[in-house]
XYZ file of C-alpha atoms in Angstrom:
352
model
C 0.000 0.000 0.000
C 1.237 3.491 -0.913
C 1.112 5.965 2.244
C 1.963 8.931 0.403
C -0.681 11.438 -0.551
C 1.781 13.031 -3.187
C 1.558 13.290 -6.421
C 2.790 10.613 -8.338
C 3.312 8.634 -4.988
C 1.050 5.719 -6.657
C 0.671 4.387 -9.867
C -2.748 4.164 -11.970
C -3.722 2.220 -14.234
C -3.715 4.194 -17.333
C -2.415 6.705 -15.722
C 0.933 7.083 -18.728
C -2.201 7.249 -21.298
C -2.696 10.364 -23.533
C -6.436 9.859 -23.734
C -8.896 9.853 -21.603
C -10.378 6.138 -20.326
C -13.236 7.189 -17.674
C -16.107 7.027 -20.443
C -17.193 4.753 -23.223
C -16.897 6.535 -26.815
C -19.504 6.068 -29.108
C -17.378 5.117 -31.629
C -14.257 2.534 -31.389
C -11.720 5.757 -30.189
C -13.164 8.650 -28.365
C -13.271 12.115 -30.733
C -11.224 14.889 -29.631
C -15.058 16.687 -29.016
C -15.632 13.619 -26.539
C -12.438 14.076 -24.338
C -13.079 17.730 -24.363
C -16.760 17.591 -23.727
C -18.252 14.522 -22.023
C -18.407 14.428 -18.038
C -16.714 18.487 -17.765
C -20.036 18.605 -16.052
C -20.450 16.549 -13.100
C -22.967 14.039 -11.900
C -23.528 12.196 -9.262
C -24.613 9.266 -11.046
C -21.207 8.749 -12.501
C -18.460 10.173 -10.864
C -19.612 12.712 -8.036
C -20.080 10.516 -5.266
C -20.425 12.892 -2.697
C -23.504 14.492 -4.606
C -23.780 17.552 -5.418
C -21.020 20.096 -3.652
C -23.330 23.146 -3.368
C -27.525 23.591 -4.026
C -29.895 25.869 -4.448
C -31.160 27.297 -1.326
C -34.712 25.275 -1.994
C -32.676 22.431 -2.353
C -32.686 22.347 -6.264
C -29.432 20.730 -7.272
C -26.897 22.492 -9.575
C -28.314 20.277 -12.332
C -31.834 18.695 -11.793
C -33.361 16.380 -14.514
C -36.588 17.521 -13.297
C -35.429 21.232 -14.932
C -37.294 19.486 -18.138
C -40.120 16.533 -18.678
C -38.553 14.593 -21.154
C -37.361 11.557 -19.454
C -33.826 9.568 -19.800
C -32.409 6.523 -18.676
C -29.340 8.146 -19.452
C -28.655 11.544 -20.824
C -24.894 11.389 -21.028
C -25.722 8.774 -23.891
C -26.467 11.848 -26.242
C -23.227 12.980 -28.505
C -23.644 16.356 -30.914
C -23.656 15.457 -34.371
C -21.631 17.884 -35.335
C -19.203 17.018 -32.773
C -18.813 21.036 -32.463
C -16.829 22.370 -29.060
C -15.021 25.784 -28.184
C -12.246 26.022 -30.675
C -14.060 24.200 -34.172
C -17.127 26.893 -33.058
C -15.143 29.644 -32.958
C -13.195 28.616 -36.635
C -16.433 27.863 -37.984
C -17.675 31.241 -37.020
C -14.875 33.449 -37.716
C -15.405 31.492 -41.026
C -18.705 32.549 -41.755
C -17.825 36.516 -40.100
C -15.587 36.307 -42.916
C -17.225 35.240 -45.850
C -20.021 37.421 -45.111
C -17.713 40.303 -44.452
C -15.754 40.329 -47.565
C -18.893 39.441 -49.949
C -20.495 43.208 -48.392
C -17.085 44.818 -48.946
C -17.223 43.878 -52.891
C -20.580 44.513 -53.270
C -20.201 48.050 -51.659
C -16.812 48.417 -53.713
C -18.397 48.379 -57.050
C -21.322 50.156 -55.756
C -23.996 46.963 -55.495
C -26.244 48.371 -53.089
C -27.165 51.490 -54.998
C -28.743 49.285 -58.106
C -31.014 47.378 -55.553
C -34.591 47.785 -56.852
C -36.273 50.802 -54.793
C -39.549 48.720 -53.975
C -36.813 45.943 -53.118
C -35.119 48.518 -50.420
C -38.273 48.725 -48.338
C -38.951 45.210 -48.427
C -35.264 44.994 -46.708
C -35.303 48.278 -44.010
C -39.257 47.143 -42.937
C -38.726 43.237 -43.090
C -35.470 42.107 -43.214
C -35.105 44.620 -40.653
C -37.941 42.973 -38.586
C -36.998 39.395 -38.916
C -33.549 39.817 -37.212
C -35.228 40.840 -34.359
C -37.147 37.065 -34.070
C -33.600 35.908 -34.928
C -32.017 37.391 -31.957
C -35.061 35.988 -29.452
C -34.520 32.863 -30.748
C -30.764 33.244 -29.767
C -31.429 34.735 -25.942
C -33.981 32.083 -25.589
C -31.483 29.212 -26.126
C -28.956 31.005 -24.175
C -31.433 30.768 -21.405
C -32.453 27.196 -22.162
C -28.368 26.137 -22.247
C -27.981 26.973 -18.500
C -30.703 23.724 -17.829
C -28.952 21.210 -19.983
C -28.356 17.815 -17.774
C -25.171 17.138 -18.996
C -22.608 19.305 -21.051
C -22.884 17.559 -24.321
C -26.410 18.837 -24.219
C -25.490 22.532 -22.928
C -22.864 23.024 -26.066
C -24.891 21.876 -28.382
C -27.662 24.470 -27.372
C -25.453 26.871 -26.434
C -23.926 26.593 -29.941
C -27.121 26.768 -31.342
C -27.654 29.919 -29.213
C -24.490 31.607 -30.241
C -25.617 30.888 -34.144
C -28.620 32.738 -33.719
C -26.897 36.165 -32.246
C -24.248 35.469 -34.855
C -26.914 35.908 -37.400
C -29.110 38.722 -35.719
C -25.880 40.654 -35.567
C -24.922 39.810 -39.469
C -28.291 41.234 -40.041
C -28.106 44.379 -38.000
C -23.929 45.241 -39.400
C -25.581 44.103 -43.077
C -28.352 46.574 -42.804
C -26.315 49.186 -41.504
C -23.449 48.676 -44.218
C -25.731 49.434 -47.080
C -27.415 52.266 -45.970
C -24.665 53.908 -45.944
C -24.702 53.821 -49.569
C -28.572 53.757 -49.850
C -29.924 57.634 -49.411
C -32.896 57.613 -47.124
C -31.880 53.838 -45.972
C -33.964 53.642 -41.951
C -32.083 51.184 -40.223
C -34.500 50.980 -37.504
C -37.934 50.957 -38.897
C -37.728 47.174 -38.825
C -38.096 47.121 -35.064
C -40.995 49.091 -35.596
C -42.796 46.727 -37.851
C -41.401 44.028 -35.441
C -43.302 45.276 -32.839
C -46.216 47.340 -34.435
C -46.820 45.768 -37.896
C -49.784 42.963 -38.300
C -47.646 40.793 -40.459
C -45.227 40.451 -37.745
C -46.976 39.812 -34.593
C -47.953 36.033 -34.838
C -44.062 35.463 -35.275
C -43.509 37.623 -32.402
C -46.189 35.683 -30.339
C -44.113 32.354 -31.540
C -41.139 34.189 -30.222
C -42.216 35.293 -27.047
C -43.756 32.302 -26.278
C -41.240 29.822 -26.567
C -39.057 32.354 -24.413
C -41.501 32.156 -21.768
C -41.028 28.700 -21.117
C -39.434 27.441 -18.184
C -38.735 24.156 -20.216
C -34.856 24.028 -21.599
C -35.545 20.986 -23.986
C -39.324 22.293 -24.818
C -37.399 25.450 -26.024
C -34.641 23.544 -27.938
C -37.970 21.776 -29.700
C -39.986 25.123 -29.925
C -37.001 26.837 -32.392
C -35.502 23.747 -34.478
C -38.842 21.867 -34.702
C -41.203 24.173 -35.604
C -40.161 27.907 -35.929
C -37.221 26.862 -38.030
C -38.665 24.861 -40.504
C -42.392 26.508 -40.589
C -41.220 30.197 -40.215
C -37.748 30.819 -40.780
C -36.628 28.990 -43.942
C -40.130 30.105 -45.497
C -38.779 33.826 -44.678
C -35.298 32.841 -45.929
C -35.084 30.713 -48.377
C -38.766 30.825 -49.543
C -38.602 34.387 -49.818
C -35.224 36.199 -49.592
C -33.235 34.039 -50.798
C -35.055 33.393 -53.833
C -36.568 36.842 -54.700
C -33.441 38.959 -53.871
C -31.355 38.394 -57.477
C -34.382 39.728 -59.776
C -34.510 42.905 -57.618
C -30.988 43.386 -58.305
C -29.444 42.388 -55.251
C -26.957 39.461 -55.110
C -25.707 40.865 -51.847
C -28.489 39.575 -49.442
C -28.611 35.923 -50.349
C -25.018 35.757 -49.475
C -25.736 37.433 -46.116
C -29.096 34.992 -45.230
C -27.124 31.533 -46.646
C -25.316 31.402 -43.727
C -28.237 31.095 -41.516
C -29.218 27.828 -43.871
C -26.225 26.420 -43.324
C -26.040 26.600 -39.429
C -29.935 25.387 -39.156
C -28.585 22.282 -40.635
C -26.018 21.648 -38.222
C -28.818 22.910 -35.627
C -31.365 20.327 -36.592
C -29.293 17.485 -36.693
C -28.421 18.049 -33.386
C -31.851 18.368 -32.042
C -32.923 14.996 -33.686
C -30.778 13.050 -32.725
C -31.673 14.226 -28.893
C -35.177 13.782 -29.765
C -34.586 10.413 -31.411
C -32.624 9.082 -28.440
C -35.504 9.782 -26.089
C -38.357 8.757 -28.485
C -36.584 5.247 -28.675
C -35.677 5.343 -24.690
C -36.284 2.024 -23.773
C -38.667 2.716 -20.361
C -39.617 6.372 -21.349
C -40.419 6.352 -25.425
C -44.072 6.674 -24.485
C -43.689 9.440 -22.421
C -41.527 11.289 -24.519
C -43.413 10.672 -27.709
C -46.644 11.639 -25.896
C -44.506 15.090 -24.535
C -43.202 16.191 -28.088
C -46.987 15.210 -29.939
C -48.152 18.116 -27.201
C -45.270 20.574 -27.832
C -45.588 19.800 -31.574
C -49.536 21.131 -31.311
C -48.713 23.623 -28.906
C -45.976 25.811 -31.411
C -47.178 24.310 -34.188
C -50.370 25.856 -34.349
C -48.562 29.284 -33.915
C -46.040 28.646 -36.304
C -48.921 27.794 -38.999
C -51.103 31.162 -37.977
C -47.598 32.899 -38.392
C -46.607 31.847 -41.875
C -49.666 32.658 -43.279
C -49.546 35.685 -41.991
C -46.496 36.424 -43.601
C -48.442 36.099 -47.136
C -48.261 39.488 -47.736
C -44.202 40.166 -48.082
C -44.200 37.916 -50.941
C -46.466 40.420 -53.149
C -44.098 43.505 -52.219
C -41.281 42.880 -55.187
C -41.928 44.387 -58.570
C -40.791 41.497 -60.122
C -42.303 38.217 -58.549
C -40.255 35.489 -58.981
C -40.862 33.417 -55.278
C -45.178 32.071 -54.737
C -46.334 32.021 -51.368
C -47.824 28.869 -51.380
C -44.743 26.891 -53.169
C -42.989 28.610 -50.253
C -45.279 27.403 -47.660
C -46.146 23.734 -49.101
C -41.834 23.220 -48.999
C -42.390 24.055 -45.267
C -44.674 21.354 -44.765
C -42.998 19.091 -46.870
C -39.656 19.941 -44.518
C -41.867 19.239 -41.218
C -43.430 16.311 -42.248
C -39.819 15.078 -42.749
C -38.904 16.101 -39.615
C -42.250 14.410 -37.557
C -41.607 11.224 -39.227
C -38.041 11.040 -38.216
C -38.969 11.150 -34.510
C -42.433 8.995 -34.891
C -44.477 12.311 -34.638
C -47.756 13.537 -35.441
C -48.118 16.861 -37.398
C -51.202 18.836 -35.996
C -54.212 19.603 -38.436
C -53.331 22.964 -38.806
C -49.959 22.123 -40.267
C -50.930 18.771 -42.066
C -54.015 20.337 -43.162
């Protein structure tokens, strides 16, 4: 026996290893996102055997399961898809910083911004200019929800998600203010007007402030990559501005909004394969199943009321080159995908 409490008094077994050997990988080796993610949160069902060090003074634990209803057998079994921690989020985002950055410098350079259609400039200042503002709820909401996460692989993949979101509100807000410099007339802020005044706007801002209001982290993480995401923001994005920006002269903006496709991808993939583990939990599927159905009618029959309502933007343009209702049915199409991945049931006023 070694009677010396100093370090490297006694020997452990794998103690000359480079990698970490206190969890199983999901793969044959453990990623370099595993050994710098799984278990930097601590749980007393694995490796805190003294429970929890400090509580909350109603006795709350740091991290409570009951901070959501979904159930798990074992939430450390989830692992991001896109295996995304500090220093890959960072590169991927001063990536996209970048990109959009230097695409708004050449445009501005040979004078882009002052050939935009004049109908088209409106449409950007009164709706573009609203729309970042349900993009930057979205973001304060997660960043909210990430605090509740049971285990750290689930807080960085919502916190990532979180950090996308502002990302994008902000690339909307330095966009917005980079071609009105070269815009005469150009309001900046008359989109948070129509954000919180216009009719077209307030069923998305009900969405919004709804799904902000709840005290559920994973009901949240549902709310925006479920529903809002699919039923309201790629109909704005690519449904709309994506598609209608190039015949009103402006190859600028689709450049700008892209990015936000390409993070929702990494987004969703992320939240399904959460939502998939717990559907298929082997002693809580029904629950969870039964949960997400009631979330899915909850925010579903918002998101639907707030699409529609959106209807009129797509008439603005002079030249009309993106339908409403090809827009919309894509949106359907996209959550149906989505339900049927997870065993779901779309509610009538989606599916309708």
């Amino acid at each position: 026996p070694v009677n010396s409490g100093a370090a490297g008094a006694a020997k452990f077994a794998g103690s000359d290893s480079r990698k970490f050997n206190y969890f199983t990988p999901k793969g044959r080796k453990a990623t370099h996102y595993e050994d710098m993610t799984l278990d930097v949160q601590p749980d007393p069902k694995r490796y805190l055997l003294q429970d929890w060090i400090i509580n909350f003074p109603d006795g709350t634990p740091t991290y409570y399961e009951g901070w959501t209803k979904g159930k798990s057998s074992d939430w450390h079994v989830f692992r991001a898809v896109d295996e995304e921690w500090e220093r890959t989020h960072y590169q991927r985002q001063s990536t996209i910083v970048g990109m959009i950055a230097q695409a708004v410098e050449n445009g501005r350079r040979s004078g882009a911004p002052t050939r935009f259609d004049k109908t088209w400039v409106k449409v950007l200042e009164k709706h573009l200019g609203a729309y970042k503002h349900a993009e930057f709820g979205l973001g304060t909401s997660l960043m909210q929800a990430q605090r509740y996460g049971y285990t750290q692989m689930i807080n960085s993949a919502i916190l990532t998600n979180s950090s996308y979101k502002l990302r994008f509100a902000q690339d909307l807000t330095l966009y917005l203010g980079d071609i009105g410099l070269d815009i005469p007339g150009f309001d900046a802020e008359i989109g948070k007007t129509h954000w919180l005044e216009d009719p077209i706007w307030q069923p998305t801002r009900i969405l919004v402030e709804t799904l902000a209001g709840s005290q559920d982290y994973l009901e949240q993480y549902f709310a925006v990559n479920i529903v809002f995401e699919p039923m309201v923001g790629e109909l704005f994005r690519s449904g709309f501005m994506m598609q209608a920006a190039a015949s009103q002269n402006d190859f600028i903006t689709p450049t700008v909004v892209s990015s936000a496709e390409g993070d929702y991808q990494r987004n969703l993939a992320n939240t399904v394969e959460l939502l998939h583990m717990l559907v298929s939990d082997s002693a809580h599927s029904a629950h969870n199943t039964a949960l997400f159905n009631g979330w899915l009618k909850t925010y579903g029959d918002l998101a639907a009321n707030a699409a529609k309502n959106l209807q009129p933007i797509w008439s603005l343009p002079h030249t009309k080159v993106a339908q409403f209702t090809d827009a919309y049915a894509a949106s359907v199409d996209r959550m149906r995908s989505i339900a049927n991945q997870l065993g779901l049931k779309l509610p009538k006023s989606i599916s309708a």
